[in-house]
Amino acid sequence: MILGIGSDLCDIRRIERSLERFGDRFTHRVYTEGERVRSDRRAARAPSYARRFAAKEACAKALGTGLSQGVFWRDMEVVNLPSGRPTMRLTGGALERLRKMTPDGYEPFVHVSLTDDPPLAQAFVIIEALSVAEASALRQAPP
């Protein structure tokens, strides 16, 4: 069952200006260490940060809170599964909200789609709940 859907469109130029103007102050406020390491090693640094920014906004919308009610930027981290597919690692207030919105007997899965076509970056987030049996079968299926 779908628990939440969020999308966001981000202007890469806006992120680029924030990186130039505020540098580490901006990146340390919004992004986790893992996201900073991953984005900083890319030649196209601003688009990488912009995709992650859009994903955080989309995730906050899918959680139904936006960036309020105890959900903060660094509570949502874009990570990649071993297959390379992006997902979100939630901590703090975001994880607490996810737990509250997930029915008993179900496990949440966060699906993420990221893209950019300069000057824009876009993200979609779908939060899905699968029964414990469905989740177990999914984890055992070959990639």
PDB file of C-alpha atoms in Angstrom:
ATOM      1  CA  MET A   1       0.000   0.000   0.000  1.00  0.00           C
ATOM      2  CA  ILE A   2       1.181   3.539  -0.742  1.00  0.00           C
ATOM      3  CA  LEU A   3       1.694   5.611   2.411  1.00  0.00           C
ATOM      4  CA  GLY A   4       2.979   8.800   0.809  1.00  0.00           C
ATOM      5  CA  ILE A   5       4.090  10.389  -2.451  1.00  0.00           C
ATOM      6  CA  GLY A   6       6.242  13.474  -2.874  1.00  0.00           C
ATOM      7  CA  SER A   7       7.926  15.280  -5.740  1.00  0.00           C
ATOM      8  CA  ASP A   8      10.171  18.295  -6.040  1.00  0.00           C
ATOM      9  CA  LEU A   9      11.802  20.348  -8.754  1.00  0.00           C
ATOM     10  CA  CYS A  10      14.991  22.237  -7.869  1.00  0.00           C
ATOM     11  CA  ASP A  11      16.882  24.906  -9.825  1.00  0.00           C
ATOM     12  CA  ILE A  12      20.509  23.740  -9.993  1.00  0.00           C
ATOM     13  CA  ARG A  13      21.662  27.364 -10.361  1.00  0.00           C
ATOM     14  CA  ARG A  14      20.124  28.177  -6.967  1.00  0.00           C
ATOM     15  CA  ILE A  15      22.084  25.357  -5.326  1.00  0.00           C
ATOM     16  CA  GLU A  16      25.225  26.469  -7.166  1.00  0.00           C
ATOM     17  CA  ARG A  17      24.813  30.012  -5.795  1.00  0.00           C
ATOM     18  CA  SER A  18      24.306  28.635  -2.266  1.00  0.00           C
ATOM     19  CA  LEU A  19      27.461  26.536  -2.597  1.00  0.00           C
ATOM     20  CA  GLU A  20      29.448  29.570  -3.778  1.00  0.00           C
ATOM     21  CA  ARG A  21      28.029  31.974  -1.211  1.00  0.00           C
ATOM     22  CA  PHE A  22      27.769  29.799   1.912  1.00  0.00           C
ATOM     23  CA  GLY A  23      30.033  26.806   1.177  1.00  0.00           C
ATOM     24  CA  ASP A  24      30.388  24.426   4.109  1.00  0.00           C
ATOM     25  CA  ARG A  25      27.839  26.326   6.163  1.00  0.00           C
ATOM     26  CA  PHE A  26      25.187  25.385   3.590  1.00  0.00           C
ATOM     27  CA  THR A  27      26.319  21.821   2.948  1.00  0.00           C
ATOM     28  CA  HIS A  28      26.738  20.974   6.646  1.00  0.00           C
ATOM     29  CA  ARG A  29      23.281  22.349   7.464  1.00  0.00           C
ATOM     30  CA  VAL A  30      21.423  20.428   4.742  1.00  0.00           C
ATOM     31  CA  TYR A  31      23.431  17.314   3.839  1.00  0.00           C
ATOM     32  CA  THR A  32      24.820  14.330   5.745  1.00  0.00           C
ATOM     33  CA  GLU A  33      28.519  13.524   5.662  1.00  0.00           C
ATOM     34  CA  GLY A  34      27.892  10.683   3.202  1.00  0.00           C
ATOM     35  CA  GLU A  35      25.996  12.972   0.839  1.00  0.00           C
ATOM     36  CA  ARG A  36      28.740  15.593   1.014  1.00  0.00           C
ATOM     37  CA  VAL A  37      31.459  13.040   0.271  1.00  0.00           C
ATOM     38  CA  ARG A  38      29.522  11.622  -2.665  1.00  0.00           C
ATOM     39  CA  SER A  39      28.645  15.029  -4.171  1.00  0.00           C
ATOM     40  CA  ASP A  40      32.050  16.632  -3.573  1.00  0.00           C
ATOM     41  CA  ARG A  41      33.866  13.951  -5.547  1.00  0.00           C
ATOM     42  CA  ARG A  42      31.746  14.582  -8.656  1.00  0.00           C
ATOM     43  CA  ALA A  43      32.828  16.895 -11.455  1.00  0.00           C
ATOM     44  CA  ALA A  44      29.204  18.093 -11.707  1.00  0.00           C
ATOM     45  CA  ARG A  45      29.003  18.983  -8.009  1.00  0.00           C
ATOM     46  CA  ALA A  46      26.012  21.372  -8.042  1.00  0.00           C
ATOM     47  CA  PRO A  47      23.676  18.997  -9.956  1.00  0.00           C
ATOM     48  CA  SER A  48      24.531  16.214  -7.498  1.00  0.00           C
ATOM     49  CA  TYR A  49      23.678  18.427  -4.532  1.00  0.00           C
ATOM     50  CA  ALA A  50      20.528  19.668  -6.305  1.00  0.00           C
ATOM     51  CA  ARG A  51      19.235  16.119  -6.918  1.00  0.00           C
ATOM     52  CA  ARG A  52      19.725  15.337  -3.227  1.00  0.00           C
ATOM     53  CA  PHE A  53      18.051  18.594  -2.196  1.00  0.00           C
ATOM     54  CA  ALA A  54      15.038  17.738  -4.366  1.00  0.00           C
ATOM     55  CA  ALA A  55      14.931  14.219  -2.877  1.00  0.00           C
ATOM     56  CA  LYS A  56      14.880  15.596   0.669  1.00  0.00           C
ATOM     57  CA  GLU A  57      12.030  17.964  -0.199  1.00  0.00           C
ATOM     58  CA  ALA A  58      10.109  15.167  -1.932  1.00  0.00           C
ATOM     59  CA  CYS A  59      10.664  12.839   1.024  1.00  0.00           C
ATOM     60  CA  ALA A  60       9.413  15.453   3.511  1.00  0.00           C
ATOM     61  CA  LYS A  61       6.275  15.807   1.372  1.00  0.00           C
ATOM     62  CA  ALA A  62       5.799  12.031   1.217  1.00  0.00           C
ATOM     63  CA  LEU A  63       6.088  11.910   5.013  1.00  0.00           C
ATOM     64  CA  GLY A  64       3.279  14.472   5.138  1.00  0.00           C
ATOM     65  CA  THR A  65       5.189  16.897   7.349  1.00  0.00           C
ATOM     66  CA  GLY A  66       7.356  19.004   5.106  1.00  0.00           C
ATOM     67  CA  LEU A  67      10.352  20.299   7.010  1.00  0.00           C
ATOM     68  CA  SER A  68       8.466  20.690  10.291  1.00  0.00           C
ATOM     69  CA  GLN A  69       7.106  18.606  13.152  1.00  0.00           C
ATOM     70  CA  GLY A  70      10.615  17.463  14.076  1.00  0.00           C
ATOM     71  CA  VAL A  71      11.715  16.519  10.536  1.00  0.00           C
ATOM     72  CA  PHE A  72      15.049  18.127   9.620  1.00  0.00           C
ATOM     73  CA  TRP A  73      17.222  18.166   6.493  1.00  0.00           C
ATOM     74  CA  ARG A  74      19.825  15.715   7.756  1.00  0.00           C
ATOM     75  CA  ASP A  75      17.156  13.266   8.983  1.00  0.00           C
ATOM     76  CA  MET A  76      16.788  12.276   5.320  1.00  0.00           C
ATOM     77  CA  GLU A  77      19.825  10.927   3.479  1.00  0.00           C
ATOM     78  CA  VAL A  78      19.988   9.796  -0.131  1.00  0.00           C
ATOM     79  CA  VAL A  79      21.867   6.488  -0.185  1.00  0.00           C
ATOM     80  CA  ASN A  80      22.277   3.783  -2.783  1.00  0.00           C
ATOM     81  CA  LEU A  81      21.395   0.124  -2.441  1.00  0.00           C
ATOM     82  CA  PRO A  82      24.073  -2.405  -3.496  1.00  0.00           C
ATOM     83  CA  SER A  83      22.366  -2.487  -6.920  1.00  0.00           C
ATOM     84  CA  GLY A  84      22.992   1.273  -7.253  1.00  0.00           C
ATOM     85  CA  ARG A  85      19.306   2.151  -6.926  1.00  0.00           C
ATOM     86  CA  PRO A  86      18.759   5.259  -4.782  1.00  0.00           C
ATOM     87  CA  THR A  87      16.682   5.200  -1.615  1.00  0.00           C
ATOM     88  CA  MET A  88      16.464   7.244   1.571  1.00  0.00           C
ATOM     89  CA  ARG A  89      17.956   6.451   4.961  1.00  0.00           C
ATOM     90  CA  LEU A  90      15.769   8.127   7.570  1.00  0.00           C
ATOM     91  CA  THR A  91      16.830   9.027  11.106  1.00  0.00           C
ATOM     92  CA  GLY A  92      15.571  11.261  13.898  1.00  0.00           C
ATOM     93  CA  GLY A  93      12.187  12.902  13.382  1.00  0.00           C
ATOM     94  CA  ALA A  94      11.836  11.557   9.832  1.00  0.00           C
ATOM     95  CA  LEU A  95      12.268   7.977  11.031  1.00  0.00           C
ATOM     96  CA  GLU A  96       9.835   8.568  13.885  1.00  0.00           C
ATOM     97  CA  ARG A  97       7.234   9.922  11.438  1.00  0.00           C
ATOM     98  CA  LEU A  98       7.790   6.931   9.124  1.00  0.00           C
ATOM     99  CA  ARG A  99       7.238   4.537  12.018  1.00  0.00           C
ATOM    100  CA  LYS A 100       4.011   6.301  13.017  1.00  0.00           C
ATOM    101  CA  MET A 101       2.571   6.182   9.503  1.00  0.00           C
ATOM    102  CA  THR A 102       3.418   2.493   8.935  1.00  0.00           C
ATOM    103  CA  PRO A 103       0.621   0.125   9.989  1.00  0.00           C
ATOM    104  CA  ASP A 104       1.364  -2.738  12.370  1.00  0.00           C
ATOM    105  CA  GLY A 105       2.453  -5.859  10.531  1.00  0.00           C
ATOM    106  CA  TYR A 106       3.944  -3.858   7.648  1.00  0.00           C
ATOM    107  CA  GLU A 107       7.435  -2.705   6.707  1.00  0.00           C
ATOM    108  CA  PRO A 108       8.099   0.590   4.932  1.00  0.00           C
ATOM    109  CA  PHE A 109      10.085   0.895   1.720  1.00  0.00           C
ATOM    110  CA  VAL A 110      11.169   4.256   0.324  1.00  0.00           C
ATOM    111  CA  HIS A 111      11.444   4.406  -3.464  1.00  0.00           C
ATOM    112  CA  VAL A 112      13.396   7.310  -4.984  1.00  0.00           C
ATOM    113  CA  SER A 113      13.783   8.508  -8.557  1.00  0.00           C
ATOM    114  CA  LEU A 114      16.341  11.252  -9.302  1.00  0.00           C
ATOM    115  CA  THR A 115      17.087  13.081 -12.521  1.00  0.00           C
ATOM    116  CA  ASP A 116      18.429  16.355 -13.812  1.00  0.00           C
ATOM    117  CA  ASP A 117      18.230  18.269 -17.022  1.00  0.00           C
ATOM    118  CA  PRO A 118      20.088  21.517 -16.343  1.00  0.00           C
ATOM    119  CA  PRO A 119      19.078  23.912 -15.087  1.00  0.00           C
ATOM    120  CA  LEU A 120      16.619  21.668 -13.211  1.00  0.00           C
ATOM    121  CA  ALA A 121      16.900  18.653 -10.924  1.00  0.00           C
ATOM    122  CA  GLN A 122      13.894  16.541 -10.019  1.00  0.00           C
ATOM    123  CA  ALA A 123      13.040  13.846  -7.484  1.00  0.00           C
ATOM    124  CA  PHE A 124      10.082  11.609  -6.780  1.00  0.00           C
ATOM    125  CA  VAL A 125       9.659   9.689  -3.527  1.00  0.00           C
ATOM    126  CA  ILE A 126       7.091   6.976  -2.879  1.00  0.00           C
ATOM    127  CA  ILE A 127       6.757   5.466   0.574  1.00  0.00           C
ATOM    128  CA  GLU A 128       5.247   1.992   0.356  1.00  0.00           C
ATOM    129  CA  ALA A 129       4.268  -0.438   3.096  1.00  0.00           C
ATOM    130  CA  LEU A 130       4.510  -4.160   2.462  1.00  0.00           C
ATOM    131  CA  SER A 131       3.250  -6.893   4.754  1.00  0.00           C
ATOM    132  CA  VAL A 132       6.002  -8.651   6.692  1.00  0.00           C
ATOM    133  CA  ALA A 133       5.555 -11.722   4.444  1.00  0.00           C
ATOM    134  CA  GLU A 134       5.828  -9.633   1.251  1.00  0.00           C
ATOM    135  CA  ALA A 135       8.877  -7.824   2.589  1.00  0.00           C
ATOM    136  CA  SER A 136      10.582 -11.099   3.502  1.00  0.00           C
ATOM    137  CA  ALA A 137       9.939 -12.540   0.023  1.00  0.00           C
ATOM    138  CA  LEU A 138      11.251  -9.355  -1.593  1.00  0.00           C
ATOM    139  CA  ARG A 139      14.512  -9.490   0.385  1.00  0.00           C
ATOM    140  CA  GLN A 140      15.045 -13.129  -0.638  1.00  0.00           C
ATOM    141  CA  ALA A 141      14.385 -12.533  -4.358  1.00  0.00           C
ATOM    142  CA  PRO A 142      17.470 -12.351  -6.580  1.00  0.00           C
ATOM    143  CA  PRO A 143      18.399  -8.825  -7.729  1.00  0.00           C
TER     144      PRO A 143
END
